[in-house]
Amino acid sequence: MSTLKNIQDKASKNEFDKKVLTATQHLHPYVKHRLYVAESTGILPKNMYRSNDLIDTAILKLYEGGYNIDDEPLAVKLKLFSIVDNDLDELFKKEAFHQKTISTRTILEEELDGLNEQFSVDADLDFIMNEDFDDVSYAHYNKHNNLFLYSDNNRSILDTFEIEDISAQKSQRVIGGFYSWLPTVFADIVDLYIFGKLSFDDIAKIKQMETARIERIFQAIKKSFRKNLD
């Protein structure tokens, strides 16, 4: 029986357990989406990892690592997200260990060459990638296998990026291509915001970066995404 199930089945849940359960409501869509993209782009083998297992592991780490029963719900939520975020990063590193790993700039240039629809990067995003993230060693690259049609529910992404007039077929192609070349560290920020329902302040705490930096990265990604719809 899973850790989450054990908590749910307790006859008398304490307040901390309730905070943990509440936090998992947004953890599930976030983890599921990161696994979906990782599988679709070839970082992970399909169906090898389950979101429930990763979340259960995070909950165990939270309880075993010691916790403050008086923590506010948001504090508990951010601790769980931080654990899961780190575990996913480590998982991607492990799976990509024997695969070709190159700088994000090389990934970007070569993957753009392989797209049927050319993707272009806004100057702000290009600057950010060169400035701080020029060597994402665990970013996966496989030119022939990492381009995919995005078949998940894309409405959340389109709404966040304020996209309205686009066909279902084009949105699948554009979002799939978008996640194919977007470095993992950037895609994670997008997913924490859209699927994790976290604010820029929350994401900054998880990533240990300044809030203004997170917001700037997100806005540059959004601008580049919209640019490729033209």
GROMACS .gro file of N, CA and C in nm, residues 7-120:
model
  342
    7ILE      N    1  -0.180   0.734   0.451
    7ILE     CA    2  -0.226   0.857   0.514
    7ILE      C    3  -0.376   0.873   0.497
    8GLN      N    4  -0.425   0.845   0.377
    8GLN     CA    5  -0.567   0.863   0.348
    8GLN      C    6  -0.654   0.770   0.431
    9ASP      N    7  -0.601   0.651   0.463
    9ASP     CA    8  -0.680   0.551   0.534
    9ASP      C    9  -0.676   0.566   0.685
   10LYS      N   10  -0.601   0.659   0.735
   10LYS     CA   11  -0.597   0.677   0.880
   10LYS      C   12  -0.734   0.721   0.930
   11ALA      N   13  -0.777   0.661   1.039
   11ALA     CA   14  -0.908   0.698   1.095
   11ALA      C   15  -0.908   0.842   1.144
   12SER      N   16  -0.798   0.883   1.199
   12SER     CA   17  -0.790   1.019   1.253
   12SER      C   18  -0.665   1.087   1.199
   13LYS      N   19  -0.685   1.173   1.100
   13LYS     CA   20  -0.571   1.242   1.040
   13LYS      C   21  -0.534   1.363   1.125
   14ASN      N   22  -0.407   1.381   1.148
   14ASN     CA   23  -0.367   1.503   1.218
   14ASN      C   24  -0.355   1.616   1.117
   15GLU      N   25  -0.337   1.733   1.166
   15GLU     CA   26  -0.338   1.851   1.080
   15GLU      C   27  -0.223   1.850   0.980
   16PHE      N   28  -0.110   1.795   1.020
   16PHE     CA   29   0.003   1.792   0.928
   16PHE      C   30  -0.026   1.699   0.811
   17ASP      N   31  -0.085   1.584   0.839
   17ASP     CA   32  -0.121   1.491   0.732
   17ASP      C   33  -0.215   1.558   0.632
   18LYS      N   34  -0.307   1.638   0.683
   18LYS     CA   35  -0.400   1.707   0.594
   18LYS      C   36  -0.327   1.806   0.504
   19LYS      N   37  -0.227   1.872   0.560
   19LYS     CA   38  -0.149   1.966   0.480
   19LYS      C   39  -0.073   1.893   0.368
   20VAL      N   40  -0.022   1.775   0.402
   20VAL     CA   41   0.050   1.695   0.303
   20VAL      C   42  -0.045   1.652   0.192
   21LEU      N   43  -0.162   1.604   0.229
   21LEU     CA   44  -0.260   1.559   0.131
   21LEU      C   45  -0.303   1.674   0.040
   22THR      N   46  -0.321   1.790   0.097
   22THR     CA   47  -0.360   1.906   0.017
   22THR      C   48  -0.252   1.941  -0.083
   23ALA      N   49  -0.127   1.932  -0.041
   23ALA     CA   50  -0.014   1.965  -0.130
   23ALA      C   51  -0.006   1.871  -0.249
   24THR      N   52  -0.046   1.745  -0.230
   24THR     CA   53  -0.035   1.647  -0.339
   24THR      C   54  -0.133   1.674  -0.452
   25GLN      N   55  -0.235   1.755  -0.428
   25GLN     CA   56  -0.332   1.785  -0.533
   25GLN      C   57  -0.266   1.853  -0.653
   26HIS      N   58  -0.165   1.934  -0.628
   26HIS     CA   59  -0.094   1.999  -0.737
   26HIS      C   60   0.035   1.926  -0.773
   27LEU      N   61   0.083   1.843  -0.683
   27LEU     CA   62   0.202   1.763  -0.715
   27LEU      C   63   0.173   1.663  -0.826
   28HIS      N   64   0.057   1.600  -0.822
   28HIS     CA   65   0.025   1.497  -0.920
   28HIS      C   66   0.028   1.548  -1.064
   29PRO      N   67  -0.045   1.654  -1.098
   29PRO     CA   68  -0.039   1.701  -1.237
   29PRO      C   69   0.100   1.749  -1.279
   30TYR      N   70   0.174   1.806  -1.184
   30TYR     CA   71   0.310   1.853  -1.214
   30TYR      C   72   0.401   1.735  -1.247
   31VAL      N   73   0.402   1.633  -1.161
   31VAL     CA   74   0.490   1.518  -1.182
   31VAL      C   75   0.449   1.441  -1.307
   32LYS      N   76   0.318   1.422  -1.326
   32LYS     CA   77   0.271   1.350  -1.444
   32LYS      C   78   0.316   1.419  -1.572
   33HIS      N   79   0.308   1.552  -1.573
   33HIS     CA   80   0.346   1.624  -1.695
   33HIS      C   81   0.496   1.617  -1.719
   34ARG      N   82   0.576   1.629  -1.615
   34ARG     CA   83   0.721   1.619  -1.634
   34ARG      C   84   0.761   1.481  -1.684
   35LEU      N   85   0.695   1.377  -1.633
   35LEU     CA   86   0.723   1.242  -1.681
   35LEU      C   87   0.680   1.225  -1.825
   36TYR      N   88   0.564   1.281  -1.859
   36TYR     CA   89   0.512   1.272  -1.996
   36TYR      C   90   0.610   1.335  -2.095
   37VAL      N   91   0.657   1.454  -2.064
   37VAL     CA   92   0.751   1.523  -2.153
   37VAL      C   93   0.884   1.448  -2.159
   38ALA      N   94   0.932   1.399  -2.045
   38ALA     CA   95   1.059   1.326  -2.041
   38ALA      C   96   1.050   1.198  -2.124
   39GLU      N   97   0.937   1.129  -2.117
   39GLU     CA   98   0.917   1.009  -2.199
   39GLU      C   99   0.906   1.044  -2.347
   40SER      N  100   0.833   1.151  -2.376
   40SER     CA  101   0.810   1.190  -2.515
   40SER      C  102   0.936   1.238  -2.584
   41THR      N  103   1.026   1.298  -2.509
   41THR     CA  104   1.150   1.349  -2.567
   41THR      C  105   1.265   1.249  -2.557
   42GLY      N  106   1.239   1.132  -2.500
   42GLY     CA  107   1.340   1.027  -2.497
   42GLY      C  108   1.431   1.026  -2.378
   43ILE      N  109   1.406   1.112  -2.280
   43ILE     CA  110   1.490   1.112  -2.160
   43ILE      C  111   1.465   0.987  -2.077
   44LEU      N  112   1.339   0.950  -2.063
   44LEU     CA  113   1.300   0.832  -1.984
   44LEU      C  114   1.236   0.727  -2.072
   45PRO      N  115   1.255   0.599  -2.039
   45PRO     CA  116   1.180   0.493  -2.107
   45PRO      C  117   1.032   0.507  -2.074
   46LYS      N  118   0.947   0.475  -2.167
   46LYS     CA  119   0.804   0.489  -2.144
   46LYS      C  120   0.755   0.389  -2.040
   47ASN      N  121   0.667   0.439  -1.952
   47ASN     CA  122   0.597   0.357  -1.852
   47ASN      C  123   0.690   0.293  -1.748
   48MET      N  124   0.810   0.342  -1.734
   48MET     CA  125   0.900   0.285  -1.634
   48MET      C  126   0.879   0.350  -1.497
   49TYR      N  127   0.841   0.477  -1.497
   49TYR     CA  128   0.824   0.550  -1.371
   49TYR      C  129   0.681   0.601  -1.359
   50ARG      N  130   0.629   0.599  -1.234
   50ARG     CA  131   0.493   0.642  -1.207
   50ARG      C  132   0.494   0.761  -1.113
   51SER      N  133   0.404   0.854  -1.139
   51SER     CA  134   0.398   0.974  -1.055
   51SER      C  135   0.368   0.939  -0.910
   52ASN      N  136   0.280   0.842  -0.888
   52ASN     CA  137   0.245   0.803  -0.750
   52ASN      C  138   0.368   0.755  -0.673
   53ASP      N  139   0.453   0.679  -0.739
   53ASP     CA  140   0.573   0.627  -0.672
   53ASP      C  141   0.669   0.741  -0.635
   54LEU      N  142   0.686   0.834  -0.726
   54LEU     CA  143   0.776   0.946  -0.699
   54LEU      C  144   0.723   1.034  -0.587
   55ILE      N  145   0.592   1.054  -0.585
   55ILE     CA  146   0.531   1.136  -0.479
   55ILE      C  147   0.536   1.063  -0.346
   56ASP      N  148   0.511   0.933  -0.346
   56ASP     CA  149   0.522   0.854  -0.223
   56ASP      C  150   0.663   0.865  -0.164
   57THR      N  151   0.763   0.856  -0.251
   57THR     CA  152   0.902   0.868  -0.206
   57THR      C  153   0.928   1.004  -0.144
   58ALA      N  154   0.873   1.107  -0.205
   58ALA     CA  155   0.891   1.243  -0.153
   58ALA      C  156   0.825   1.258  -0.016
   59ILE      N  157   0.707   1.200   0.000
   59ILE     CA  158   0.637   1.206   0.129
   59ILE      C  159   0.717   1.135   0.237
   60LEU      N  160   0.771   1.017   0.202
   60LEU     CA  161   0.854   0.944   0.297
   60LEU      C  162   0.975   1.027   0.340
   61LYS      N  163   1.040   1.089   0.244
   61LYS     CA  164   1.157   1.172   0.275
   61LYS      C  165   1.119   1.288   0.365
   62LEU      N  166   1.002   1.345   0.342
   62LEU     CA  167   0.956   1.456   0.425
   62LEU      C  168   0.937   1.412   0.569
   63TYR      N  169   0.869   1.299   0.589
   63TYR     CA  170   0.844   1.250   0.724
   63TYR      C  171   0.972   1.200   0.791
   64GLU      N  172   1.054   1.129   0.717
   64GLU     CA  173   1.175   1.072   0.776
   64GLU      C  174   1.280   1.179   0.803
   65GLY      N  175   1.276   1.289   0.729
   65GLY     CA  176   1.374   1.394   0.748
   65GLY      C  177   1.343   1.488   0.862
   66GLY      N  178   1.228   1.467   0.925
   66GLY     CA  179   1.187   1.554   1.033
   66GLY      C  180   1.105   1.670   0.979
   67TYR      N  181   1.002   1.707   1.053
   67TYR     CA  182   0.915   1.814   1.006
   67TYR      C  183   0.855   1.887   1.125
   68ASN      N  184   0.810   2.007   1.099
   68ASN     CA  185   0.746   2.089   1.200
   68ASN      C  186   0.595   2.081   1.181
   69ILE      N  187   0.527   2.022   1.276
   69ILE     CA  188   0.384   2.000   1.262
   69ILE      C  189   0.307   2.131   1.251
   70ASP      N  190   0.370   2.240   1.294
   70ASP     CA  191   0.304   2.371   1.288
   70ASP      C  192   0.334   2.448   1.161
   71ASP      N  193   0.405   2.387   1.068
   71ASP     CA  194   0.433   2.454   0.941
   71ASP      C  195   0.303   2.494   0.871
   72GLU      N  196   0.306   2.608   0.806
   72GLU     CA  197   0.191   2.652   0.728
   72GLU      C  198   0.174   2.561   0.606
   73PRO      N  199   0.052   2.550   0.553
   73PRO     CA  200   0.029   2.465   0.436
   73PRO      C  201   0.123   2.496   0.319
   74LEU      N  202   0.148   2.624   0.294
   74LEU     CA  203   0.236   2.660   0.183
   74LEU      C  204   0.378   2.610   0.207
   75ALA      N  205   0.425   2.617   0.331
   75ALA     CA  206   0.560   2.570   0.363
   75ALA      C  207   0.572   2.420   0.337
   76VAL      N  208   0.469   2.345   0.376
   76VAL     CA  209   0.468   2.200   0.352
   76VAL      C  210   0.467   2.172   0.202
   77LYS      N  211   0.385   2.246   0.131
   77LYS     CA  212   0.375   2.229  -0.014
   77LYS      C  213   0.509   2.254  -0.082
   78LEU      N  214   0.577   2.360  -0.044
   78LEU     CA  215   0.705   2.393  -0.106
   78LEU      C  216   0.813   2.291  -0.072
   79LYS      N  217   0.809   2.237   0.049
   79LYS     CA  218   0.905   2.133   0.086
   79LYS      C  219   0.886   2.009  -0.001
   80LEU      N  220   0.761   1.970  -0.021
   80LEU     CA  221   0.733   1.853  -0.105
   80LEU      C  222   0.773   1.878  -0.250
   81PHE      N  223   0.740   1.995  -0.301
   81PHE     CA  224   0.778   2.027  -0.438
   81PHE      C  225   0.930   2.029  -0.453
   82SER      N  226   0.999   2.079  -0.353
   82SER     CA  227   1.146   2.084  -0.359
   82SER      C  228   1.205   1.945  -0.364
   83ILE      N  229   1.150   1.855  -0.282
   83ILE     CA  230   1.198   1.716  -0.281
   83ILE      C  231   1.174   1.650  -0.415
   84VAL      N  232   1.051   1.663  -0.466
   84VAL     CA  233   1.017   1.601  -0.594
   84VAL      C  234   1.099   1.660  -0.708
   85ASP      N  235   1.114   1.792  -0.707
   85ASP     CA  236   1.191   1.859  -0.812
   85ASP      C  237   1.334   1.808  -0.815
   86ASN      N  238   1.395   1.794  -0.699
   86ASN     CA  239   1.531   1.744  -0.690
   86ASN      C  240   1.539   1.598  -0.733
   87ASP      N  241   1.440   1.518  -0.691
   87ASP     CA  242   1.439   1.376  -0.729
   87ASP      C  243   1.426   1.359  -0.880
   88LEU      N  244   1.342   1.441  -0.943
   88LEU     CA  245   1.326   1.434  -1.089
   88LEU      C  246   1.454   1.474  -1.160
   89ASP      N  247   1.519   1.578  -1.111
   89ASP     CA  248   1.646   1.619  -1.170
   89ASP      C  249   1.749   1.508  -1.162
   90GLU      N  250   1.757   1.444  -1.046
   90GLU     CA  251   1.852   1.334  -1.028
   90GLU      C  252   1.817   1.216  -1.118
   91LEU      N  253   1.688   1.190  -1.133
   91LEU     CA  254   1.642   1.081  -1.219
   91LEU      C  255   1.682   1.107  -1.364
   92PHE      N  256   1.662   1.230  -1.410
   92PHE     CA  257   1.697   1.263  -1.548
   92PHE      C  258   1.847   1.253  -1.569
   93LYS      N  259   1.925   1.294  -1.470
   93LYS     CA  260   2.070   1.282  -1.481
   93LYS      C  261   2.110   1.135  -1.492
   94LYS      N  262   2.049   1.052  -1.409
   94LYS     CA  263   2.082   0.909  -1.409
   94LYS      C  264   2.048   0.844  -1.542
   95GLU      N  265   1.932   0.874  -1.594
   95GLU     CA  266   1.888   0.811  -1.718
   95GLU      C  267   1.968   0.861  -1.838
   96ALA      N  268   2.018   0.984  -1.829
   96ALA     CA  269   2.092   1.042  -1.941
   96ALA      C  270   2.242   1.017  -1.931
   97PHE      N  271   2.284   0.941  -1.830
   97PHE     CA  272   2.427   0.924  -1.803
   97PHE      C  273   2.503   0.865  -1.921
   98HIS      N  274   2.443   0.766  -1.988
   98HIS     CA  275   2.511   0.701  -2.099
   98HIS      C  276   2.472   0.759  -2.234
   99GLN      N  277   2.398   0.868  -2.230
   99GLN     CA  278   2.354   0.929  -2.354
   99GLN      C  279   2.436   1.053  -2.382
  100LYS      N  280   2.426   1.100  -2.502
  100LYS     CA  281   2.504   1.219  -2.541
  100LYS      C  282   2.454   1.341  -2.466
  101THR      N  283   2.542   1.409  -2.395
  101THR     CA  284   2.507   1.531  -2.324
  101THR      C  285   2.594   1.644  -2.376
  102ILE      N  286   2.529   1.752  -2.415
  102ILE     CA  287   2.601   1.865  -2.472
  102ILE      C  288   2.543   1.993  -2.418
  103SER      N  289   2.606   2.106  -2.448
  103SER     CA  290   2.561   2.234  -2.396
  103SER      C  291   2.424   2.269  -2.450
  104THR      N  292   2.350   2.350  -2.376
  104THR     CA  293   2.217   2.391  -2.420
  104THR      C  294   2.222   2.467  -2.551
  105ARG      N  295   2.328   2.542  -2.576
  105ARG     CA  296   2.335   2.617  -2.702
  105ARG      C  297   2.346   2.519  -2.818
  106THR      N  298   2.427   2.414  -2.804
  106THR     CA  299   2.439   2.315  -2.911
  106THR      C  300   2.309   2.240  -2.929
  107ILE      N  301   2.244   2.205  -2.817
  107ILE     CA  302   2.114   2.139  -2.824
  107ILE      C  303   2.018   2.225  -2.903
  108LEU      N  304   2.013   2.351  -2.869
  108LEU     CA  305   1.920   2.443  -2.932
  108LEU      C  306   1.946   2.452  -3.081
  109GLU      N  307   2.071   2.474  -3.121
  109GLU     CA  308   2.103   2.493  -3.261
  109GLU      C  309   2.075   2.368  -3.343
  110GLU      N  310   2.115   2.251  -3.291
  110GLU     CA  311   2.098   2.128  -3.368
  110GLU      C  312   1.953   2.084  -3.373
  111GLU      N  313   1.880   2.100  -3.261
  111GLU     CA  314   1.741   2.060  -3.261
  111GLU      C  315   1.656   2.152  -3.348
  112LEU      N  316   1.688   2.278  -3.351
  112LEU     CA  317   1.615   2.370  -3.438
  112LEU      C  318   1.635   2.331  -3.583
  113ASP      N  319   1.754   2.287  -3.619
  113ASP     CA  320   1.780   2.243  -3.755
  113ASP      C  321   1.695   2.123  -3.793
  114GLY      N  322   1.659   2.041  -3.694
  114GLY     CA  323   1.583   1.919  -3.723
  114GLY      C  324   1.434   1.938  -3.728
  115LEU      N  325   1.384   2.055  -3.692
  115LEU     CA  326   1.240   2.078  -3.691
  115LEU      C  327   1.189   2.110  -3.830
  116ASN      N  328   1.070   2.056  -3.862
  116ASN     CA  329   1.007   2.091  -3.988
  116ASN      C  330   0.965   2.237  -3.986
  117GLU      N  331   0.914   2.283  -3.873
  117GLU     CA  332   0.881   2.423  -3.855
  117GLU      C  333   0.993   2.486  -3.774
  118GLN      N  334   1.064   2.578  -3.835
  118GLN     CA  335   1.179   2.638  -3.770
  118GLN      C  336   1.137   2.714  -3.644
  119PHE      N  337   1.206   2.687  -3.534
  119PHE     CA  338   1.181   2.761  -3.410
  119PHE      C  339   1.287   2.868  -3.396
  120SER      N  340   1.245   2.986  -3.355
  120SER     CA  341   1.339   3.095  -3.331
  120SER      C  342   1.328   3.138  -3.186
   0.00000   0.00000   0.00000
